Amino acid sequence: MFIRNLLCWMETAPDAPRADAAQALARAYLTSDLDREDRADAEAAMTWLLDDVSPCVRAALADTLADSADAPRHVILSLANDIPPIASLVLMRSPLFLDAELIDFAALGDADMQMAVARRPSVSAAVAASLAETGVLDACLELLANPAADLRRGALERLVERFDSDAELRRVLMTRAGVPLAVKQKLVAQLAEQLCRVPAVGTGLKAERARTMLGEARDRITVAMARDADRADICGLVVHLRESAQLTPTLLLRALCTGNMSLFIAAMSDLGEMPGPRVETIVINGWASSLRALFKRAGLPPKLHSAFETAVLSYREIAAAGEPLSGFSFTRRMIETVLDDHAPEEGFDDGLDTLRRLLRRLESESARESARLFVRQASLPAA
C-alpha cells in the first residue's frame, strides 16, 4: 500500500524529490524483505517511472539498479534504450545483458554507449571483437585500457588496421599486457611504411636509402621485442614475419648476432618445417654438416650458409666459456668473428658486401646503445 501512496505523491512532486523517491523505491526492491504484493507493486512502479519526463528521475533509477543481478530485466533493457547518459549507466555496469544484446548496443549506439560497453567489469571476446570492428576510436581506446576485456588476436589486428595512424592507440597497444608480438610487430611495420611516405623523412636522403634505414629500424625493434617473449609468442611472431615477407636472412643474422637464439631457432623450425626441439639440438650441438643441411632446408641463400655457420659456432664458443650472451661485447665479438672469416678478397666479388654492410651497421648500433647505457648509468647519483 505504501508504494501506491508513494506513486500518488510522485505525480505532483518536484523533480529532485521524485528522483530521491525513485532511488529509495529501487533500493527497497533490491534490499528490503517485501511481500509478494509489495514486490509486484514496486516493480510496476519502477516500470511506470521509465516514462517520467525528468531525466534525473530515470537516471536515479538506473544508477541504483545498475549493479544488481536482481533488478527487473525489462526495466534494465528499457533504461539501456534511454538517452545516452542514462543508457550508459546500465550498459557499463549491469550483469543482466546477454553478449548479443551488448553487441547490438555497441553497433547501433553512439560513442557514449560504445564507451560504456567497453568499460564493463568484464568484456567477452565476442563483444570486444564487435567493438574493435565498429567502435569509434575513443571507445576502442577505452576497450584497450580495460584489463578485463578479452581481446583476441583478430580483434587486436582489426584495431591496428583501423587506427594504425593514431599515436595514442599505438602507445596503448604496445604497452598493454598480453598483446601478441605478431600484432605489435605489425604495428611497427605499418609505422615504418607510413614514415617512408612522409616527405620530411626523405629530406637529404634518397628514397631507397630512407626505406633501407626504416627497414633496419623495424628489424631492430622486432628482434628486441622478441628477446624476453615466451616460446608460443615467438612462434606466432615468426609465422607473421614469414607471411608478411619480413623473415629475411638479414633479420635472422641480426637475431643471431644480438643473442636472440630463441627467435633464430623458431625461425629455422618454421622455415624448415621441422620440430623446434630437433632444430634446437642441431643449432646448439649439431655437426657443421647438420647446420648446413638445416640452412639449406630453411631456404637460406647458399652464399650466406658459411656466415650463419660461423655465427652459430661463435655463439657456442661464447656460451661454453660462460660469458654473457647479449650486450655490446657479445655482439661485437660475434660480428668480428663473422667479418674475419668472410673478409673480401681483392679483385673478387663474392656477393657478400650487403652482409658486411649489415654487420658493420649492427656493430655501430650496438656501440651507440652501449654508450647511451654508460652515460645513463654514469649520470645516476652515487648510492
mmCIF file of C-alpha atoms in Angstrom:
data_model
loop_
_atom_site.group_PDB
_atom_site.id
_atom_site.type_symbol
_atom_site.label_atom_id
_atom_site.label_comp_id
_atom_site.label_asym_id
_atom_site.label_seq_id
_atom_site.Cartn_x
_atom_site.Cartn_y
_atom_site.Cartn_z
ATOM 1 C CA MET A 1 0.000 0.000 0.000
ATOM 2 C CA PHE A 2 2.807 2.432 0.837
ATOM 3 C CA ILE A 3 4.111 2.101 -2.723
ATOM 4 C CA ARG A 4 0.758 3.129 -4.177
ATOM 5 C CA ASN A 5 0.675 6.105 -1.845
ATOM 6 C CA LEU A 6 4.214 6.973 -2.975
ATOM 7 C CA LEU A 7 3.116 6.942 -6.607
ATOM 8 C CA CYS A 8 0.220 9.281 -5.873
ATOM 9 C CA TRP A 9 2.626 11.709 -4.223
ATOM 10 C CA MET A 10 5.173 11.455 -7.086
ATOM 11 C CA GLU A 11 2.610 12.547 -9.666
ATOM 12 C CA THR A 12 2.818 16.133 -8.374
ATOM 13 C CA ALA A 13 6.203 16.238 -6.611
ATOM 14 C CA PRO A 14 9.128 18.319 -7.998
ATOM 15 C CA ASP A 15 11.901 16.623 -9.990
ATOM 16 C CA ALA A 16 14.559 16.363 -7.272
ATOM 17 C CA PRO A 17 12.299 14.781 -4.628
ATOM 18 C CA ARG A 18 10.923 12.416 -7.283
ATOM 19 C CA ALA A 19 14.478 11.341 -8.117
ATOM 20 C CA ASP A 20 15.153 10.663 -4.426
ATOM 21 C CA ALA A 21 11.932 8.676 -4.217
ATOM 22 C CA ALA A 22 12.853 6.655 -7.313
ATOM 23 C CA GLN A 23 16.192 5.817 -5.735
ATOM 24 C CA ALA A 24 14.545 4.776 -2.470
ATOM 25 C CA LEU A 25 11.994 2.675 -4.335
ATOM 26 C CA ALA A 26 14.675 0.831 -6.295
ATOM 27 C CA ARG A 27 16.765 0.283 -3.170
ATOM 28 C CA ALA A 28 13.762 -1.120 -1.323
ATOM 29 C CA TYR A 29 13.063 -3.515 -4.194
ATOM 30 C CA LEU A 30 16.642 -4.811 -4.077
ATOM 31 C CA THR A 31 17.284 -4.947 -0.338
ATOM 32 C CA SER A 32 14.027 -4.944 1.647
ATOM 33 C CA ASP A 33 12.082 -8.046 2.625
ATOM 34 C CA LEU A 34 8.948 -7.169 0.674
ATOM 35 C CA ASP A 35 5.980 -9.486 0.476
ATOM 36 C CA ARG A 36 4.818 -10.680 -2.920
ATOM 37 C CA GLU A 37 2.225 -7.943 -3.359
ATOM 38 C CA ASP A 38 4.551 -5.085 -2.391
ATOM 39 C CA ARG A 39 7.293 -6.502 -4.602
ATOM 40 C CA ALA A 40 4.943 -6.618 -7.575
ATOM 41 C CA ASP A 41 3.803 -3.073 -6.806
ATOM 42 C CA ALA A 42 7.416 -1.880 -6.610
ATOM 43 C CA GLU A 43 8.214 -3.443 -9.959
ATOM 44 C CA ALA A 44 5.147 -1.850 -11.524
ATOM 45 C CA ALA A 45 6.114 1.499 -10.028
ATOM 46 C CA MET A 46 9.632 1.319 -11.478
ATOM 47 C CA THR A 47 8.149 0.397 -14.845
ATOM 48 C CA TRP A 48 5.900 3.454 -14.637
ATOM 49 C CA LEU A 49 8.912 5.640 -13.791
ATOM 50 C CA LEU A 50 10.516 4.691 -17.118
ATOM 51 C CA ASP A 51 8.148 7.242 -18.678
ATOM 52 C CA ASP A 52 8.954 10.023 -16.226
ATOM 53 C CA VAL A 53 9.583 13.258 -18.087
ATOM 54 C CA SER A 54 12.589 14.143 -15.928
ATOM 55 C CA PRO A 55 15.923 12.528 -16.912
ATOM 56 C CA CYS A 56 17.164 12.876 -13.325
ATOM 57 C CA VAL A 57 14.403 10.536 -12.117
ATOM 58 C CA ARG A 58 15.234 7.891 -14.696
ATOM 59 C CA ALA A 59 18.971 8.361 -14.012
ATOM 60 C CA ALA A 60 18.401 7.778 -10.276
ATOM 61 C CA LEU A 61 16.552 4.584 -11.105
ATOM 62 C CA ALA A 62 19.332 3.434 -13.457
ATOM 63 C CA ASP A 63 22.125 4.244 -11.021
ATOM 64 C CA THR A 64 20.501 2.295 -8.194
ATOM 65 C CA LEU A 65 19.604 -0.782 -10.255
ATOM 66 C CA ALA A 66 22.675 -0.941 -12.482
ATOM 67 C CA ASP A 67 24.915 -3.233 -10.418
ATOM 68 C CA SER A 68 22.297 -5.735 -9.323
ATOM 69 C CA ALA A 69 21.554 -9.107 -10.872
ATOM 70 C CA ASP A 70 18.149 -8.942 -9.131
ATOM 71 C CA ALA A 71 16.931 -5.842 -10.967
ATOM 72 C CA PRO A 72 13.897 -6.350 -13.223
ATOM 73 C CA ARG A 73 15.303 -7.286 -16.606
ATOM 74 C CA HIS A 74 12.709 -5.370 -18.613
ATOM 75 C CA VAL A 75 13.478 -2.205 -16.629
ATOM 76 C CA ILE A 76 17.201 -2.530 -17.317
ATOM 77 C CA LEU A 77 16.603 -3.094 -21.034
ATOM 78 C CA SER A 78 14.329 -0.061 -21.208
ATOM 79 C CA LEU A 79 16.912 2.100 -19.443
ATOM 80 C CA ALA A 80 19.540 0.886 -21.914
ATOM 81 C CA ASN A 81 17.389 2.355 -24.681
ATOM 82 C CA ASP A 82 17.047 5.700 -22.905
ATOM 83 C CA ILE A 83 19.115 8.779 -23.723
ATOM 84 C CA PRO A 84 22.900 8.062 -23.775
ATOM 85 C CA PRO A 85 23.780 9.411 -20.286
ATOM 86 C CA ILE A 86 21.167 7.126 -18.713
ATOM 87 C CA ALA A 87 21.758 4.177 -21.022
ATOM 88 C CA SER A 88 25.476 4.316 -20.270
ATOM 89 C CA LEU A 89 24.862 3.751 -16.545
ATOM 90 C CA VAL A 90 23.343 0.323 -17.099
ATOM 91 C CA LEU A 91 25.355 -0.629 -20.171
ATOM 92 C CA MET A 92 28.575 -0.162 -18.227
ATOM 93 C CA ARG A 93 27.514 -1.966 -15.056
ATOM 94 C CA SER A 94 24.537 -4.287 -15.343
ATOM 95 C CA PRO A 95 25.246 -8.054 -15.279
ATOM 96 C CA LEU A 96 21.898 -8.828 -16.920
ATOM 97 C CA PHE A 97 22.844 -8.237 -20.549
ATOM 98 C CA LEU A 98 23.487 -11.042 -22.996
ATOM 99 C CA ASP A 99 26.523 -10.734 -25.250
ATOM 100 C CA ALA A 100 24.217 -10.480 -28.265
ATOM 101 C CA GLU A 101 22.456 -7.501 -26.677
ATOM 102 C CA LEU A 102 25.729 -5.752 -25.878
ATOM 103 C CA ILE A 103 26.920 -6.322 -29.440
ATOM 104 C CA ASP A 104 23.748 -4.695 -30.771
ATOM 105 C CA PHE A 105 24.059 -1.726 -28.425
ATOM 106 C CA ALA A 106 27.716 -1.287 -29.397
ATOM 107 C CA ALA A 107 26.938 -1.473 -33.101
ATOM 108 C CA LEU A 108 23.882 0.787 -33.083
ATOM 109 C CA GLY A 109 24.611 3.118 -30.166
ATOM 110 C CA ASP A 110 26.507 6.371 -30.113
ATOM 111 C CA ALA A 111 30.062 6.904 -28.855
ATOM 112 C CA ASP A 112 28.993 7.244 -25.198
ATOM 113 C CA MET A 113 27.150 3.928 -25.304
ATOM 114 C CA GLN A 114 30.088 2.215 -27.000
ATOM 115 C CA MET A 115 32.454 3.544 -24.348
ATOM 116 C CA ALA A 116 30.113 2.315 -21.622
ATOM 117 C CA VAL A 117 30.198 -1.208 -23.043
ATOM 118 C CA ALA A 118 33.987 -1.018 -23.355
ATOM 119 C CA ARG A 119 34.309 -0.099 -19.655
ATOM 120 C CA ARG A 120 32.290 -3.051 -18.325
ATOM 121 C CA PRO A 121 33.811 -5.116 -15.492
ATOM 122 C CA SER A 122 34.055 -7.985 -17.955
ATOM 123 C CA VAL A 123 34.031 -7.762 -21.752
ATOM 124 C CA SER A 124 33.797 -11.078 -23.593
ATOM 125 C CA ALA A 125 35.807 -11.880 -26.698
ATOM 126 C CA ALA A 126 32.699 -11.571 -28.884
ATOM 127 C CA VAL A 127 31.761 -8.138 -27.531
ATOM 128 C CA ALA A 128 35.366 -6.949 -27.740
ATOM 129 C CA ALA A 129 35.593 -8.104 -31.358
ATOM 130 C CA SER A 130 32.399 -6.216 -32.194
ATOM 131 C CA LEU A 131 33.725 -3.020 -30.628
ATOM 132 C CA ALA A 132 37.025 -3.436 -32.469
ATOM 133 C CA GLU A 133 35.080 -3.709 -35.710
ATOM 134 C CA THR A 134 32.528 -0.911 -35.275
ATOM 135 C CA GLY A 135 33.570 1.221 -32.303
ATOM 136 C CA VAL A 136 34.756 4.791 -32.592
ATOM 137 C CA LEU A 137 38.369 5.495 -31.677
ATOM 138 C CA ASP A 138 37.590 6.681 -28.134
ATOM 139 C CA ALA A 139 35.587 3.526 -27.440
ATOM 140 C CA CYS A 140 38.410 1.359 -28.747
ATOM 141 C CA LEU A 141 40.891 3.192 -26.527
ATOM 142 C CA GLU A 142 38.613 2.520 -23.543
ATOM 143 C CA LEU A 143 38.493 -1.132 -24.572
ATOM 144 C CA LEU A 144 42.279 -1.365 -24.680
ATOM 145 C CA ALA A 145 42.526 0.366 -21.310
ATOM 146 C CA ASN A 146 40.206 -2.215 -19.740
ATOM 147 C CA PRO A 147 42.291 -5.118 -18.365
ATOM 148 C CA ALA A 148 39.118 -7.218 -18.103
ATOM 149 C CA ALA A 149 38.458 -7.038 -21.851
ATOM 150 C CA ASP A 150 39.094 -10.355 -23.606
ATOM 151 C CA LEU A 151 40.874 -9.037 -26.677
ATOM 152 C CA ARG A 152 41.924 -11.835 -29.009
ATOM 153 C CA ARG A 153 44.470 -11.503 -31.784
ATOM 154 C CA GLY A 154 41.864 -10.980 -34.517
ATOM 155 C CA ALA A 155 40.303 -8.043 -32.673
ATOM 156 C CA LEU A 156 43.700 -6.504 -31.958
ATOM 157 C CA GLU A 157 44.727 -6.802 -35.597
ATOM 158 C CA ARG A 158 41.466 -5.146 -36.626
ATOM 159 C CA LEU A 159 42.274 -2.227 -34.321
ATOM 160 C CA VAL A 160 45.679 -1.928 -35.982
ATOM 161 C CA GLU A 161 44.068 -1.935 -39.425
ATOM 162 C CA ARG A 162 41.508 0.719 -38.492
ATOM 163 C CA PHE A 163 43.550 3.082 -36.322
ATOM 164 C CA ASP A 164 47.243 2.434 -37.025
ATOM 165 C CA SER A 165 47.817 6.144 -37.699
ATOM 166 C CA ASP A 166 46.684 7.152 -34.198
ATOM 167 C CA ALA A 167 49.645 7.659 -31.870
ATOM 168 C CA GLU A 168 47.690 7.054 -28.650
ATOM 169 C CA LEU A 169 46.293 3.751 -29.873
ATOM 170 C CA ARG A 170 49.769 2.655 -30.942
ATOM 171 C CA ARG A 171 51.103 3.526 -27.492
ATOM 172 C CA VAL A 172 48.365 1.639 -25.654
ATOM 173 C CA LEU A 173 48.718 -1.406 -27.905
ATOM 174 C CA MET A 174 52.470 -1.525 -27.390
ATOM 175 C CA THR A 175 52.145 -1.317 -23.596
ATOM 176 C CA ARG A 176 49.041 -3.449 -22.956
ATOM 177 C CA ALA A 177 49.812 -6.782 -21.329
ATOM 178 C CA GLY A 178 49.057 -9.858 -23.400
ATOM 179 C CA VAL A 179 49.166 -8.293 -26.863
ATOM 180 C CA PRO A 180 50.844 -10.879 -29.129
ATOM 181 C CA LEU A 181 54.233 -9.988 -30.564
ATOM 182 C CA ALA A 182 52.842 -10.516 -34.055
ATOM 183 C CA VAL A 183 50.342 -7.687 -33.509
ATOM 184 C CA LYS A 184 52.964 -5.342 -32.070
ATOM 185 C CA GLN A 185 55.316 -6.105 -34.944
ATOM 186 C CA LYS A 186 52.562 -5.425 -37.456
ATOM 187 C CA LEU A 187 52.093 -2.035 -35.838
ATOM 188 C CA VAL A 188 55.830 -1.330 -36.042
ATOM 189 C CA ALA A 189 55.964 -2.399 -39.692
ATOM 190 C CA GLN A 190 52.993 -0.230 -40.643
ATOM 191 C CA LEU A 191 54.512 2.758 -38.866
ATOM 192 C CA ALA A 192 57.765 2.265 -40.778
ATOM 193 C CA GLU A 193 55.803 2.083 -44.021
ATOM 194 C CA GLN A 194 53.933 5.290 -43.170
ATOM 195 C CA LEU A 195 57.188 7.087 -42.400
ATOM 196 C CA CYS A 196 58.542 6.057 -45.783
ATOM 197 C CA ARG A 197 55.742 8.082 -47.351
ATOM 198 C CA VAL A 198 56.403 11.207 -45.271
ATOM 199 C CA PRO A 199 58.370 13.707 -47.422
ATOM 200 C CA ALA A 200 60.329 15.055 -44.448
ATOM 201 C CA VAL A 201 61.797 11.617 -43.738
ATOM 202 C CA GLY A 202 63.425 11.552 -47.120
ATOM 203 C CA THR A 203 64.888 15.049 -46.927
ATOM 204 C CA GLY A 204 68.550 14.785 -47.814
ATOM 205 C CA LEU A 205 68.201 11.049 -48.442
ATOM 206 C CA LYS A 206 67.348 9.078 -51.497
ATOM 207 C CA ALA A 207 64.034 7.280 -51.178
ATOM 208 C CA GLU A 208 65.669 3.863 -51.281
ATOM 209 C CA ARG A 209 68.148 4.844 -48.575
ATOM 210 C CA ALA A 210 65.342 6.094 -46.335
ATOM 211 C CA ARG A 211 63.438 2.855 -46.889
ATOM 212 C CA THR A 212 66.530 0.808 -46.012
ATOM 213 C CA MET A 213 67.106 2.741 -42.793
ATOM 214 C CA LEU A 214 63.486 2.379 -41.717
ATOM 215 C CA GLY A 215 63.546 -1.324 -42.579
ATOM 216 C CA GLU A 216 66.599 -1.815 -40.393
ATOM 217 C CA ALA A 217 64.939 0.104 -37.569
ATOM 218 C CA ARG A 218 61.882 -2.134 -37.932
ATOM 219 C CA ASP A 219 64.050 -5.260 -37.751
ATOM 220 C CA ARG A 220 65.927 -3.915 -34.733
ATOM 221 C CA ILE A 221 62.695 -3.301 -32.840
ATOM 222 C CA THR A 222 61.311 -6.681 -33.899
ATOM 223 C CA VAL A 223 64.315 -8.582 -32.569
ATOM 224 C CA ALA A 224 64.353 -6.535 -29.358
ATOM 225 C CA MET A 225 60.637 -7.175 -28.704
ATOM 226 C CA ALA A 226 61.174 -10.931 -29.032
ATOM 227 C CA ARG A 227 64.049 -11.111 -26.562
ATOM 228 C CA ASP A 228 62.038 -11.836 -23.417
ATOM 229 C CA ALA A 229 58.950 -13.386 -25.017
ATOM 230 C CA ASP A 230 57.795 -16.946 -24.399
ATOM 231 C CA ARG A 231 58.085 -19.704 -26.995
ATOM 232 C CA ALA A 232 54.450 -19.579 -28.124
ATOM 233 C CA ASP A 233 54.551 -15.822 -28.677
ATOM 234 C CA ILE A 234 57.808 -16.081 -30.620
ATOM 235 C CA CYS A 235 56.378 -18.836 -32.814
ATOM 236 C CA GLY A 236 53.356 -16.657 -33.585
ATOM 237 C CA LEU A 237 55.671 -13.783 -34.442
ATOM 238 C CA VAL A 238 57.709 -15.985 -36.783
ATOM 239 C CA VAL A 239 54.598 -17.082 -38.676
ATOM 240 C CA HIS A 240 53.536 -13.451 -39.070
ATOM 241 C CA LEU A 241 57.007 -12.436 -40.262
ATOM 242 C CA ARG A 242 57.071 -15.228 -42.817
ATOM 243 C CA GLU A 243 53.580 -14.457 -44.113
ATOM 244 C CA SER A 244 54.438 -10.758 -44.437
ATOM 245 C CA ALA A 245 57.780 -11.470 -46.177
ATOM 246 C CA GLN A 246 59.774 -9.989 -43.284
ATOM 247 C CA LEU A 247 61.518 -13.188 -42.170
ATOM 248 C CA THR A 248 64.648 -12.277 -44.101
ATOM 249 C CA PRO A 249 68.236 -13.538 -43.777
ATOM 250 C CA THR A 250 69.278 -10.109 -42.513
ATOM 251 C CA LEU A 251 66.726 -10.223 -39.690
ATOM 252 C CA LEU A 252 67.849 -13.751 -38.769
ATOM 253 C CA LEU A 253 71.504 -12.747 -38.736
ATOM 254 C CA ARG A 254 70.615 -9.760 -36.577
ATOM 255 C CA ALA A 255 68.855 -12.100 -34.143
ATOM 256 C CA LEU A 256 71.909 -14.374 -34.007
ATOM 257 C CA CYS A 257 74.439 -11.606 -33.530
ATOM 258 C CA THR A 258 72.440 -9.957 -30.749
ATOM 259 C CA GLY A 259 71.958 -13.227 -28.875
ATOM 260 C CA ASN A 260 68.292 -13.870 -29.619
ATOM 261 C CA MET A 261 68.733 -17.583 -30.191
ATOM 262 C CA SER A 262 65.091 -18.370 -29.377
ATOM 263 C CA LEU A 263 63.917 -16.283 -32.331
ATOM 264 C CA PHE A 264 66.533 -17.820 -34.625
ATOM 265 C CA ILE A 265 65.614 -21.392 -33.655
ATOM 266 C CA ALA A 266 61.882 -20.712 -34.030
ATOM 267 C CA ALA A 267 62.512 -19.227 -37.479
ATOM 268 C CA MET A 268 64.605 -22.200 -38.602
ATOM 269 C CA SER A 269 61.916 -24.550 -37.315
ATOM 270 C CA ASP A 270 59.195 -22.718 -39.224
ATOM 271 C CA LEU A 271 61.132 -22.262 -42.460
ATOM 272 C CA GLY A 272 62.492 -25.809 -42.424
ATOM 273 C CA GLU A 273 59.193 -27.338 -41.295
ATOM 274 C CA MET A 274 60.987 -29.199 -38.517
ATOM 275 C CA PRO A 275 60.146 -29.677 -34.806
ATOM 276 C CA GLY A 276 61.588 -26.980 -32.588
ATOM 277 C CA PRO A 277 63.454 -29.360 -30.233
ATOM 278 C CA ARG A 278 65.160 -31.030 -33.202
ATOM 279 C CA VAL A 279 66.265 -27.667 -34.606
ATOM 280 C CA GLU A 280 67.489 -26.573 -31.180
ATOM 281 C CA THR A 281 69.611 -29.722 -30.881
ATOM 282 C CA ILE A 282 71.193 -29.084 -34.281
ATOM 283 C CA VAL A 283 71.890 -25.409 -33.569
ATOM 284 C CA ILE A 284 73.272 -25.917 -30.073
ATOM 285 C CA ASN A 285 75.156 -29.204 -30.509
ATOM 286 C CA GLY A 286 74.923 -30.391 -34.111
ATOM 287 C CA TRP A 287 77.781 -31.052 -36.520
ATOM 288 C CA ALA A 288 78.668 -28.406 -39.093
ATOM 289 C CA SER A 289 77.211 -30.652 -41.799
ATOM 290 C CA SER A 290 73.896 -30.756 -39.914
ATOM 291 C CA LEU A 291 73.906 -26.965 -39.675
ATOM 292 C CA ARG A 292 74.453 -26.585 -43.400
ATOM 293 C CA ALA A 293 71.669 -29.079 -44.112
ATOM 294 C CA LEU A 294 69.375 -27.086 -41.817
ATOM 295 C CA PHE A 295 70.200 -23.819 -43.565
ATOM 296 C CA LYS A 296 69.525 -25.414 -46.938
ATOM 297 C CA ARG A 297 66.211 -26.865 -45.814
ATOM 298 C CA ALA A 298 65.182 -23.491 -44.380
ATOM 299 C CA GLY A 299 65.844 -21.857 -47.743
ATOM 300 C CA LEU A 300 68.653 -19.535 -46.685
ATOM 301 C CA PRO A 301 70.700 -18.255 -49.655
ATOM 302 C CA PRO A 302 73.621 -20.678 -50.229
ATOM 303 C CA LYS A 303 76.181 -17.853 -50.261
ATOM 304 C CA LEU A 304 75.179 -17.000 -46.667
ATOM 305 C CA HIS A 305 75.416 -20.520 -45.249
ATOM 306 C CA SER A 306 79.034 -20.054 -44.234
ATOM 307 C CA ALA A 307 78.296 -16.772 -42.442
ATOM 308 C CA PHE A 308 75.439 -18.314 -40.478
ATOM 309 C CA GLU A 309 77.578 -21.326 -39.624
ATOM 310 C CA THR A 310 80.351 -19.068 -38.333
ATOM 311 C CA ALA A 311 77.865 -17.098 -36.230
ATOM 312 C CA VAL A 312 76.346 -20.237 -34.684
ATOM 313 C CA LEU A 313 79.771 -21.710 -33.872
ATOM 314 C CA SER A 314 80.862 -18.405 -32.340
ATOM 315 C CA TYR A 315 77.716 -18.378 -30.202
ATOM 316 C CA ARG A 316 78.526 -21.873 -28.957
ATOM 317 C CA GLU A 317 82.072 -20.847 -28.088
ATOM 318 C CA ILE A 318 80.919 -17.829 -26.090
ATOM 319 C CA ALA A 319 78.260 -19.900 -24.315
ATOM 320 C CA ALA A 320 80.782 -22.627 -23.443
ATOM 321 C CA ALA A 321 83.038 -20.012 -21.861
ATOM 322 C CA GLY A 322 80.189 -18.927 -19.598
ATOM 323 C CA GLU A 323 80.259 -15.375 -20.937
ATOM 324 C CA PRO A 324 77.149 -13.175 -21.351
ATOM 325 C CA LEU A 325 75.103 -13.995 -24.459
ATOM 326 C CA SER A 326 73.928 -10.431 -25.069
ATOM 327 C CA GLY A 327 75.194 -6.879 -24.885
ATOM 328 C CA PHE A 328 77.748 -4.880 -26.819
ATOM 329 C CA SER A 329 80.753 -7.114 -26.084
ATOM 330 C CA PHE A 330 78.861 -10.191 -27.214
ATOM 331 C CA THR A 331 77.565 -8.561 -30.404
ATOM 332 C CA ARG A 332 80.964 -7.102 -31.261
ATOM 333 C CA ARG A 333 82.655 -10.470 -30.843
ATOM 334 C CA MET A 334 80.029 -12.224 -32.968
ATOM 335 C CA ILE A 335 80.331 -9.635 -35.728
ATOM 336 C CA GLU A 336 84.125 -9.572 -35.697
ATOM 337 C CA THR A 337 84.238 -13.357 -35.989
ATOM 338 C CA VAL A 338 81.907 -13.407 -38.988
ATOM 339 C CA LEU A 339 83.675 -10.492 -40.686
ATOM 340 C CA ASP A 340 87.131 -12.001 -40.117
ATOM 341 C CA ASP A 341 86.039 -15.292 -41.656
ATOM 342 C CA HIS A 342 84.484 -13.522 -44.628
ATOM 343 C CA ALA A 343 86.953 -10.754 -45.416
ATOM 344 C CA PRO A 344 86.705 -9.738 -49.088
ATOM 345 C CA GLU A 345 89.418 -10.901 -51.423
ATOM 346 C CA GLU A 346 90.940 -8.197 -53.587
ATOM 347 C CA GLY A 347 89.589 -8.239 -57.098
ATOM 348 C CA PHE A 348 86.935 -10.849 -56.282
ATOM 349 C CA ASP A 349 83.247 -10.117 -55.778
ATOM 350 C CA ASP A 350 81.817 -12.824 -53.540
ATOM 351 C CA GLY A 351 78.382 -11.201 -53.323
ATOM 352 C CA LEU A 352 78.648 -10.666 -49.549
ATOM 353 C CA ASP A 353 79.050 -6.897 -49.475
ATOM 354 C CA THR A 354 75.434 -6.479 -48.344
ATOM 355 C CA LEU A 355 76.119 -8.861 -45.469
ATOM 356 C CA ARG A 356 79.239 -6.952 -44.444
ATOM 357 C CA ARG A 357 77.430 -3.625 -44.537
ATOM 358 C CA LEU A 358 74.675 -5.040 -42.330
ATOM 359 C CA LEU A 359 77.160 -6.384 -39.791
ATOM 360 C CA ARG A 360 79.055 -3.109 -39.616
ATOM 361 C CA ARG A 361 75.850 -1.143 -39.124
ATOM 362 C CA LEU A 362 74.795 -3.616 -36.459
ATOM 363 C CA GLU A 363 78.134 -3.149 -34.722
ATOM 364 C CA SER A 364 77.675 0.620 -34.843
ATOM 365 C CA GLU A 365 74.135 0.360 -33.434
ATOM 366 C CA SER A 366 75.347 -1.829 -30.586
ATOM 367 C CA ALA A 367 78.241 0.508 -29.776
ATOM 368 C CA ARG A 368 75.954 3.537 -29.668
ATOM 369 C CA GLU A 369 73.437 1.763 -27.447
ATOM 370 C CA SER A 370 76.249 0.686 -25.123
ATOM 371 C CA ALA A 371 77.460 4.297 -24.941
ATOM 372 C CA ARG A 372 73.952 5.537 -24.118
ATOM 373 C CA LEU A 373 73.665 2.970 -21.349
ATOM 374 C CA PHE A 374 77.053 4.012 -19.964
ATOM 375 C CA VAL A 375 76.053 7.679 -19.890
ATOM 376 C CA ARG A 376 72.716 6.893 -18.206
ATOM 377 C CA GLN A 377 74.437 4.833 -15.537
ATOM 378 C CA ALA A 378 77.183 7.414 -15.037
ATOM 379 C CA SER A 379 74.534 10.106 -14.573
ATOM 380 C CA LEU A 380 72.866 8.280 -11.691
ATOM 381 C CA PRO A 381 73.638 9.714 -8.249
ATOM 382 C CA ALA A 382 76.091 7.682 -6.212
ATOM 383 C CA ALA A 383 74.478 5.340 -3.704
#
